Amino acid sequence: ATQFVQKFLFLPPGIEPDEVTEDMILPGSNIVLGPYATDVKIKQVDFIKSSNRAKDCPKDDRPEFAMLGRSNVGKSSLINSLVRKKDVALTSKKPGKTQLINHFLIDKSWYLVDLPGYGFANASEAARMDWSSFTKGYFLNRKTLVSVLLLVDASVPPQKIDFDCANWLGRNNIPLTFVFTKCDKIKGGKGKRPDENIRDFQRLIGENFRHHHPPWIMTSSATGLGRDDLLLHMSQLRNYWD
């Protein structure tokens, strides 16, 4: 079992591989629950500001998690589901609505950061390039960033643009967690099931992240799947970071 543990599981701070038992693994994930995890009941969400550039972001020492993903991956829905409030993030029928770095302060103690979606079909090439430079600036200069939550749509086969993004983060040593969205959806009966898409995705990711498998978790904003477990995972990263 230990070999399996070391190879695929995400071990949080404070846990040794040989301590892991089956019941410590969060459902629908490879994440082990460790001593730093605390129960999270989100009581207050304050929108702090939208920033055009990384250097305009709030300056304080509170830890933050950045949400990133392809346009229409379900990012706004997941944010709303996490904080249990409707319309905290702008859900929109027009992908690519978030063009700024949006900071939400959670319970006055940590930030959830909504970043512009990438790869939306209708953006001009110039707008897409501009996106990547200012988002990259944020990642490379944000000392308070605990982890990037990279959202991946589990209802469709793996997309090259998601790999490109994950590999860039990996090369720059920026911690990431894969958050698979839409795990309740099966496209038109003919497509692969979400768990098969996730397996395919992980196999491809494994080729580039050989030494450490990033944490991953299955979610659905429609059913609430994975919501509480994702918050637990974020709490143990955050408490250790603090």
Coordinates of C-alpha atoms in Angstrom, one line a residue:
A1 CA 0.0 0.0 0.0
T2 CA 2.8 2.4 0.8
Q3 CA 4.1 2.3 -2.7
F4 CA 0.6 3.2 -4.0
V5 CA 0.5 5.9 -1.4
Q6 CA 3.7 7.6 -2.3
K7 CA 3.1 7.4 -6.0
F8 CA -0.4 8.8 -6.3
L9 CA -1.7 10.3 -3.1
F10 CA -1.3 13.9 -2.1
L11 CA 0.2 13.9 1.4
P12 CA -0.4 17.1 3.3
P13 CA 2.1 18.5 5.8
G14 CA 2.2 16.5 9.0
I15 CA 1.5 13.1 7.5
E16 CA 4.0 10.3 6.9
P17 CA 3.3 7.8 4.0
D18 CA 3.1 4.9 6.4
E19 CA 0.5 6.5 8.6
V20 CA -2.1 6.7 5.8
T21 CA -5.2 4.6 6.1
E22 CA -8.0 4.3 3.6
D23 CA -10.4 6.4 5.6
M24 CA -8.1 9.4 5.6
I25 CA -8.5 9.9 1.9
L26 CA -11.1 12.4 0.9
P27 CA -13.8 10.9 -1.3
G28 CA -13.4 11.4 -5.1
S29 CA -9.8 12.6 -4.7
N30 CA -6.2 11.6 -4.0
I31 CA -6.0 14.0 -1.0
V32 CA -5.1 12.7 2.4
L33 CA -6.6 14.5 5.4
G34 CA -3.9 15.6 7.9
P35 CA -3.6 17.3 11.3
Y36 CA -3.8 20.8 9.8
A37 CA -7.3 20.4 8.5
T38 CA -10.1 22.4 10.2
D39 CA -13.8 22.4 9.6
V40 CA -14.7 25.4 7.4
K41 CA -18.0 27.2 7.8
I42 CA -18.0 30.2 5.6
K43 CA -19.9 33.0 7.3
Q44 CA -18.8 36.1 5.5
V45 CA -17.7 37.0 2.0
D46 CA -16.6 40.5 1.1
F47 CA -15.7 41.6 -2.4
I48 CA -12.6 43.6 -1.9
K49 CA -11.5 44.8 -5.3
S50 CA -10.9 44.1 -9.0
S51 CA -7.3 44.7 -10.2
N52 CA -6.0 45.3 -13.7
R53 CA -2.5 44.2 -12.8
A54 CA -0.8 42.1 -10.2
K55 CA 0.7 45.1 -8.5
D56 CA -2.7 46.5 -7.9
C57 CA -3.9 43.5 -5.9
P58 CA -4.6 43.9 -2.1
K59 CA -1.4 44.2 -0.1
D60 CA -1.7 42.3 3.1
D61 CA -0.3 39.0 4.4
R62 CA -3.5 37.0 4.3
P63 CA -3.2 33.7 2.4
E64 CA -5.0 33.3 -0.9
F65 CA -6.2 30.7 -3.3
A66 CA -6.5 31.6 -7.0
M67 CA -9.1 30.0 -9.2
L68 CA -8.1 29.5 -12.8
G69 CA -9.7 27.6 -15.7
R70 CA -11.0 27.7 -19.2
S71 CA -13.9 30.0 -19.8
N72 CA -17.2 28.1 -19.1
V73 CA -15.4 25.5 -17.0
G74 CA -17.9 26.4 -14.3
K75 CA -15.6 28.7 -12.2
S76 CA -18.2 31.2 -11.1
S77 CA -20.7 28.4 -10.2
L78 CA -18.0 26.7 -8.1
I79 CA -17.2 30.0 -6.3
N80 CA -20.9 30.5 -5.6
S81 CA -21.2 26.9 -4.4
L82 CA -18.2 27.2 -2.1
V83 CA -19.4 30.4 -0.4
R84 CA -23.0 29.3 -0.6
K85 CA -24.1 32.6 -2.1
K86 CA -25.7 33.3 -5.4
D87 CA -23.9 35.6 -7.7
V88 CA -20.8 36.3 -5.7
A89 CA -18.9 35.7 -8.9
L90 CA -20.4 36.9 -12.1
T91 CA -21.9 33.9 -13.8
S92 CA -22.5 34.8 -17.4
K93 CA -23.7 33.2 -20.6
K94 CA -20.8 35.0 -22.3
P95 CA -17.6 33.2 -21.5
G96 CA -14.6 35.4 -20.7
K97 CA -16.5 37.8 -18.5
T98 CA -13.9 38.0 -15.8
Q99 CA -11.2 40.2 -17.3
L100 CA -9.8 41.3 -14.0
I101 CA -8.2 39.8 -10.9
N102 CA -11.1 39.7 -8.4
H103 CA -10.3 39.4 -4.7
F104 CA -13.0 38.0 -2.3
L105 CA -12.1 38.1 1.4
I106 CA -13.5 35.0 3.3
D107 CA -14.3 35.4 7.0
K108 CA -11.8 38.2 7.1
S109 CA -9.0 35.7 7.2
W110 CA -8.2 34.5 3.6
Y111 CA -8.8 35.3 0.0
L112 CA -10.5 33.5 -2.9
V113 CA -9.2 35.1 -6.1
D114 CA -11.1 34.8 -9.3
L115 CA -8.8 35.0 -12.3
P116 CA -9.8 35.6 -16.0
G117 CA -10.7 32.4 -17.8
Y118 CA -8.4 31.3 -20.6
G119 CA -8.9 30.0 -24.1
F120 CA -12.3 31.5 -24.8
A121 CA -12.9 31.2 -28.5
N122 CA -14.1 34.7 -29.2
A123 CA -11.3 36.7 -27.8
S124 CA -8.9 38.3 -30.2
E125 CA -5.4 36.9 -30.3
A126 CA -4.1 40.1 -28.7
A127 CA -6.5 39.8 -25.8
R128 CA -5.4 36.3 -25.2
M129 CA -1.8 37.2 -25.1
D130 CA -2.5 40.1 -22.8
W131 CA -4.4 37.7 -20.5
S132 CA -1.4 35.4 -20.1
S133 CA 1.1 38.1 -19.4
F134 CA -0.8 39.8 -16.7
T135 CA -2.0 36.5 -15.1
K136 CA 1.6 35.2 -15.2
G137 CA 2.7 38.4 -13.5
Y138 CA 0.3 37.6 -10.7
F139 CA 1.5 34.1 -10.2
L140 CA 5.2 34.9 -10.2
N141 CA 4.9 37.8 -7.8
R142 CA 2.2 36.8 -5.3
K143 CA 4.0 35.9 -2.0
T144 CA 0.7 35.1 -0.3
L145 CA -0.5 32.5 -2.9
V146 CA -1.0 29.2 -1.1
S147 CA -2.2 27.3 -4.2
V148 CA -3.8 27.6 -7.6
L149 CA -7.1 25.8 -8.0
L150 CA -6.9 24.7 -11.6
L151 CA -10.4 23.9 -12.8
V152 CA -10.8 21.2 -15.4
D153 CA -14.1 20.3 -17.1
A154 CA -14.6 16.5 -16.4
S155 CA -17.5 16.3 -18.9
V156 CA -15.2 16.6 -21.9
P157 CA -12.0 14.8 -22.9
P158 CA -8.6 16.3 -21.8
Q159 CA -7.8 19.7 -23.4
K160 CA -4.3 20.7 -24.5
I161 CA -4.8 24.2 -23.1
D162 CA -5.3 22.8 -19.6
F163 CA -2.1 20.8 -19.8
D164 CA -0.2 23.8 -21.1
C165 CA -1.4 25.8 -18.1
A166 CA -0.6 23.0 -15.6
N167 CA 2.8 22.5 -17.0
W168 CA 3.6 26.2 -16.9
L169 CA 2.6 26.3 -13.2
G170 CA 4.6 23.2 -12.6
R171 CA 7.7 24.6 -14.3
N172 CA 7.5 27.7 -12.2
N173 CA 7.0 25.7 -8.9
I174 CA 3.6 27.2 -8.3
P175 CA 1.5 24.7 -6.2
L176 CA -1.7 23.6 -7.8
T177 CA -4.7 21.5 -7.1
F178 CA -6.8 20.1 -10.0
V179 CA -10.4 20.7 -9.3
F180 CA -12.5 18.6 -11.7
T181 CA -15.9 20.3 -12.4
K182 CA -19.2 19.0 -13.8
C183 CA -18.6 15.5 -12.4
D184 CA -22.3 14.9 -12.5
K185 CA -22.7 15.5 -16.3
I186 CA -22.5 12.9 -19.0
K187 CA -22.6 14.5 -22.4
G188 CA -25.4 13.1 -24.6
G189 CA -24.9 9.5 -23.6
K190 CA -22.2 8.9 -26.3
G191 CA -19.2 10.6 -24.7
K192 CA -17.0 9.2 -22.0
R193 CA -18.1 9.4 -18.4
P194 CA -16.4 12.1 -16.2
D195 CA -14.4 9.5 -14.3
E196 CA -12.9 8.2 -17.6
N197 CA -12.1 11.7 -18.7
I198 CA -10.4 12.3 -15.3
R199 CA -8.4 9.1 -15.6
D200 CA -7.2 10.1 -19.1
F201 CA -6.3 13.5 -17.9
Q202 CA -4.3 12.1 -14.9
R203 CA -2.5 9.7 -17.1
L204 CA -1.3 12.6 -19.4
I205 CA -0.5 14.8 -16.4
G206 CA 1.5 12.0 -14.8
E207 CA 4.0 12.1 -17.7
N208 CA 5.0 15.6 -16.7
F209 CA 4.5 15.5 -12.9
R210 CA 6.5 12.3 -12.3
H211 CA 7.9 13.0 -8.9
H212 CA 4.9 14.4 -7.2
H213 CA 1.3 14.0 -8.1
P214 CA -0.6 17.2 -7.6
P215 CA -3.7 16.9 -5.5
W216 CA -7.0 16.5 -7.4
I217 CA -10.6 16.4 -6.4
M218 CA -14.0 15.8 -8.1
T219 CA -16.7 18.4 -7.7
S220 CA -20.1 19.3 -9.0
S221 CA -21.7 22.7 -8.4
A222 CA -25.1 21.2 -9.4
T223 CA -25.1 18.5 -6.7
G224 CA -22.6 20.0 -4.2
L225 CA -20.3 17.0 -4.7
G226 CA -16.8 17.7 -3.3
R227 CA -17.6 21.1 -1.8
D228 CA -16.9 20.4 1.8
D229 CA -13.9 18.2 1.0
L230 CA -12.4 20.9 -1.1
L231 CA -12.8 23.4 1.7
L232 CA -11.1 20.9 4.1
H233 CA -8.2 20.5 1.7
M234 CA -7.8 24.3 1.4
S235 CA -7.9 24.6 5.2
Q236 CA -5.0 22.2 5.8
L237 CA -2.9 24.0 3.1
R238 CA -3.8 27.4 4.6
N239 CA -3.3 26.5 8.2
Y240 CA 0.1 25.0 7.5
W241 CA 1.1 28.1 5.3
D242 CA 0.1 30.4 8.2

